[in-house]
C-alpha positions as protocol buffer text, in pm:
chain_id: "A"
residue {
  index: 1
  type: UNK
  ca { x: -61 y: 386 z: 3302 }
}
residue {
  index: 2
  type: UNK
  ca { x: -123 y: 337 z: 2937 }
}
residue {
  index: 3
  type: UNK
  ca { x: -15 y: 499 z: 2638 }
}
residue {
  index: 4
  type: UNK
  ca { x: -128 y: 534 z: 2286 }
}
residue {
  index: 5
  type: UNK
  ca { x: 88 y: 380 z: 2016 }
}
residue {
  index: 6
  type: UNK
  ca { x: 218 y: 636 z: 1794 }
}
residue {
  index: 7
  type: UNK
  ca { x: 97 y: 618 z: 1429 }
}
residue {
  index: 8
  type: UNK
  ca { x: 361 y: 776 z: 1151 }
}
residue {
  index: 9
  type: UNK
  ca { x: 251 y: 884 z: 832 }
}
residue {
  index: 10
  type: UNK
  ca { x: 417 y: 708 z: 542 }
}
residue {
  index: 11
  type: UNK
  ca { x: 340 y: 753 z: 146 }
}
residue {
  index: 12
  type: UNK
  ca { x: 212 y: 507 z: -99 }
}
residue {
  index: 13
  type: UNK
  ca { x: 117 y: 525 z: -457 }
}
residue {
  index: 14
  type: UNK
  ca { x: -136 y: 282 z: -582 }
}
residue {
  index: 15
  type: UNK
  ca { x: -38 y: 119 z: -918 }
}
residue {
  index: 16
  type: UNK
  ca { x: 253 y: 365 z: -956 }
}
residue {
  index: 17
  type: UNK
  ca { x: 260 y: 554 z: -1288 }
}
residue {
  index: 18
  type: UNK
  ca { x: -117 y: 528 z: -1321 }
}
residue {
  index: 19
  type: UNK
  ca { x: -366 y: 832 z: -1283 }
}
residue {
  index: 20
  type: UNK
  ca { x: -650 y: 800 z: -1202 }
}
residue {
  index: 21
  type: UNK
  ca { x: -581 y: 473 z: -997 }
}
residue {
  index: 22
  type: UNK
  ca { x: -851 y: 292 z: -1113 }
}
residue {
  index: 23
  type: UNK
  ca { x: -960 y: -10 z: -921 }
}
residue {
  index: 24
  type: UNK
  ca { x: -1203 y: -345 z: -1048 }
}
residue {
  index: 25
  type: UNK
  ca { x: -1349 y: -456 z: -688 }
}
residue {
  index: 26
  type: UNK
  ca { x: -1428 y: -782 z: -892 }
}
residue {
  index: 27
  type: UNK
  ca { x: -1083 y: -840 z: -1055 }
}
residue {
  index: 28
  type: UNK
  ca { x: -874 y: -1143 z: -992 }
}
residue {
  index: 29
  type: UNK
  ca { x: -573 y: -948 z: -1040 }
}
residue {
  index: 30
  type: UNK
  ca { x: -335 y: -761 z: -785 }
}
residue {
  index: 31
  type: UNK
  ca { x: -311 y: -429 z: -678 }
}
residue {
  index: 32
  type: UNK
  ca { x: 61 y: -306 z: -698 }
}
residue {
  index: 33
  type: UNK
  ca { x: 133 y: -88 z: -381 }
}
residue {
  index: 34
  type: UNK
  ca { x: 463 y: 142 z: -355 }
}
residue {
  index: 35
  type: UNK
  ca { x: 546 y: 303 z: -49 }
}
residue {
  index: 36
  type: UNK
  ca { x: 747 y: 538 z: -90 }
}
residue {
  index: 37
  type: UNK
  ca { x: 1107 y: 554 z: 47 }
}
residue {
  index: 38
  type: UNK
  ca { x: 1151 y: 931 z: 226 }
}
residue {
  index: 39
  type: UNK
  ca { x: 1460 y: 1064 z: 382 }
}
residue {
  index: 40
  type: UNK
  ca { x: 1185 y: 1024 z: 725 }
}
residue {
  index: 41
  type: UNK
  ca { x: 1105 y: 723 z: 643 }
}
residue {
  index: 42
  type: UNK
  ca { x: 1351 y: 408 z: 610 }
}
residue {
  index: 43
  type: UNK
  ca { x: 1209 y: 150 z: 437 }
}
residue {
  index: 44
  type: UNK
  ca { x: 1470 y: -101 z: 578 }
}
residue {
  index: 45
  type: UNK
  ca { x: 1247 y: -69 z: 905 }
}
residue {
  index: 46
  type: UNK
  ca { x: 923 y: -165 z: 727 }
}
residue {
  index: 47
  type: UNK
  ca { x: 800 y: -533 z: 924 }
}
residue {
  index: 48
  type: UNK
  ca { x: 652 y: -687 z: 567 }
}
residue {
  index: 49
  type: UNK
  ca { x: 475 y: -902 z: 774 }
}
residue {
  index: 50
  type: UNK
  ca { x: 286 y: -649 z: 895 }
}
residue {
  index: 51
  type: UNK
  ca { x: 127 y: -528 z: 575 }
}
residue {
  index: 52
  type: UNK
  ca { x: -252 y: -458 z: 568 }
}
residue {
  index: 53
  type: UNK
  ca { x: -408 y: -307 z: 274 }
}
residue {
  index: 54
  type: UNK
  ca { x: -778 y: -210 z: 214 }
}
residue {
  index: 55
  type: UNK
  ca { x: -1080 y: -180 z: 435 }
}
residue {
  index: 56
  type: UNK
  ca { x: -1047 y: -601 z: 427 }
}
residue {
  index: 57
  type: UNK
  ca { x: -680 y: -607 z: 581 }
}
residue {
  index: 58
  type: UNK
  ca { x: -562 y: -798 z: 291 }
}
residue {
  index: 59
  type: UNK
  ca { x: -231 y: -922 z: 343 }
}
residue {
  index: 60
  type: UNK
  ca { x: 77 y: -900 z: 100 }
}
residue {
  index: 61
  type: UNK
  ca { x: 26 y: -1160 z: -208 }
}
residue {
  index: 62
  type: UNK
  ca { x: 357 y: -1198 z: -282 }
}
residue {
  index: 63
  type: UNK
  ca { x: 740 y: -1111 z: -156 }
}
residue {
  index: 64
  type: UNK
  ca { x: 777 y: -713 z: -209 }
}
residue {
  index: 65
  type: UNK
  ca { x: 1019 y: -598 z: -432 }
}
residue {
  index: 66
  type: UNK
  ca { x: 1234 y: -218 z: -431 }
}
residue {
  index: 67
  type: UNK
  ca { x: 1220 y: -15 z: -702 }
}
residue {
  index: 68
  type: UNK
  ca { x: 1250 y: 328 z: -760 }
}
residue {
  index: 69
  type: UNK
  ca { x: 924 y: 436 z: -878 }
}
residue {
  index: 70
  type: UNK
  ca { x: 918 y: 794 z: -887 }
}
residue {
  index: 71
  type: UNK
  ca { x: 1230 y: 874 z: -1022 }
}
residue {
  index: 72
  type: UNK
  ca { x: 1370 y: 1078 z: -691 }
}
residue {
  index: 73
  type: UNK
  ca { x: 1686 y: 875 z: -613 }
}
residue {
  index: 74
  type: UNK
  ca { x: 1504 y: 679 z: -343 }
}
residue {
  index: 75
  type: UNK
  ca { x: 1399 y: 306 z: -311 }
}
residue {
  index: 76
  type: UNK
  ca { x: 1082 y: 227 z: -324 }
}
residue {
  index: 77
  type: UNK
  ca { x: 918 y: -69 z: -158 }
}
residue {
  index: 78
  type: UNK
  ca { x: 634 y: -220 z: -433 }
}
residue {
  index: 79
  type: UNK
  ca { x: 425 y: -482 z: -229 }
}
residue {
  index: 80
  type: UNK
  ca { x: 156 y: -685 z: -503 }
}
residue {
  index: 81
  type: UNK
  ca { x: -229 y: -768 z: -313 }
}
residue {
  index: 82
  type: UNK
  ca { x: -516 y: -970 z: -440 }
}
residue {
  index: 83
  type: UNK
  ca { x: -752 y: -712 z: -560 }
}
residue {
  index: 84
  type: UNK
  ca { x: -1054 y: -976 z: -420 }
}
residue {
  index: 85
  type: UNK
  ca { x: -872 y: -1014 z: -43 }
}
residue {
  index: 86
  type: UNK
  ca { x: -866 y: -632 z: 23 }
}
residue {
  index: 87
  type: UNK
  ca { x: -1228 y: -591 z: 79 }
}
residue {
  index: 88
  type: UNK
  ca { x: -1299 y: -227 z: -158 }
}
residue {
  index: 89
  type: UNK
  ca { x: -1620 y: -173 z: -265 }
}
residue {
  index: 90
  type: UNK
  ca { x: -1808 y: -5 z: -626 }
}
residue {
  index: 91
  type: UNK
  ca { x: -1766 y: 358 z: -504 }
}
residue {
  index: 92
  type: UNK
  ca { x: -1500 y: 389 z: -215 }
}
residue {
  index: 93
  type: UNK
  ca { x: -1269 y: 692 z: -319 }
}
residue {
  index: 94
  type: UNK
  ca { x: -975 y: 568 z: -77 }
}
residue {
  index: 95
  type: UNK
  ca { x: -757 y: 312 z: -27 }
}
residue {
  index: 96
  type: UNK
  ca { x: -533 y: 295 z: 283 }
}
residue {
  index: 97
  type: UNK
  ca { x: -217 y: 78 z: 394 }
}
residue {
  index: 98
  type: UNK
  ca { x: -141 y: 12 z: 754 }
}
residue {
  index: 99
  type: UNK
  ca { x: 166 y: -160 z: 869 }
}
residue {
  index: 100
  type: UNK
  ca { x: 441 y: -138 z: 1121 }
}
residue {
  index: 101
  type: UNK
  ca { x: 799 y: -43 z: 1178 }
}
residue {
  index: 102
  type: UNK
  ca { x: 1052 y: -301 z: 1361 }
}
residue {
  index: 103
  type: UNK
  ca { x: 1021 y: -146 z: 1634 }
}
residue {
  index: 104
  type: UNK
  ca { x: 696 y: -180 z: 1639 }
}
residue {
  index: 105
  type: UNK
  ca { x: 581 y: 203 z: 1564 }
}
residue {
  index: 106
  type: UNK
  ca { x: 270 y: 179 z: 1355 }
}
residue {
  index: 107
  type: UNK
  ca { x: 217 y: 363 z: 1049 }
}
residue {
  index: 108
  type: UNK
  ca { x: -40 y: 462 z: 766 }
}
residue {
  index: 109
  type: UNK
  ca { x: -58 y: 551 z: 411 }
}
residue {
  index: 110
  type: UNK
  ca { x: -349 y: 645 z: 211 }
}
residue {
  index: 111
  type: UNK
  ca { x: -415 y: 701 z: -175 }
}
residue {
  index: 112
  type: UNK
  ca { x: -708 y: 771 z: -371 }
}
residue {
  index: 113
  type: UNK
  ca { x: -873 y: 530 z: -622 }
}
residue {
  index: 114
  type: UNK
  ca { x: -1147 y: 559 z: -836 }
}
residue {
  index: 115
  type: UNK
  ca { x: -1340 y: 206 z: -920 }
}
residue {
  index: 116
  type: UNK
  ca { x: -1448 y: 104 z: -1261 }
}
residue {
  index: 117
  type: UNK
  ca { x: -1723 y: -157 z: -1317 }
}
residue {
  index: 118
  type: UNK
  ca { x: -1649 y: -475 z: -1454 }
}
residue {
  index: 119
  type: UNK
  ca { x: -1652 y: -528 z: -1843 }
}
């Protein structure tokens, strides 16, 4: 008998501290994604090698770092992804992060985005 893997929800903040989350799909830069630490979601359990972001499932660009980006006294995990690897297209309104915990539990989290044209 096969069983469906459960997917738990996480919370992310794209470009922490910025609203709206403006992304230029043509940018050669990186997009910081903060996985927010919560009492119910232990960042130490995140399998960093499993992280994929955006429609094209971009892998992390550099090793993640921990920082409290939302001043809730819980550490958050900041992961950077190359914009051009994400598959985000002009007109997209949401971008999602997928990954797994070390025990194999899958998780996903999405945040709203606003695409902006090249300048």
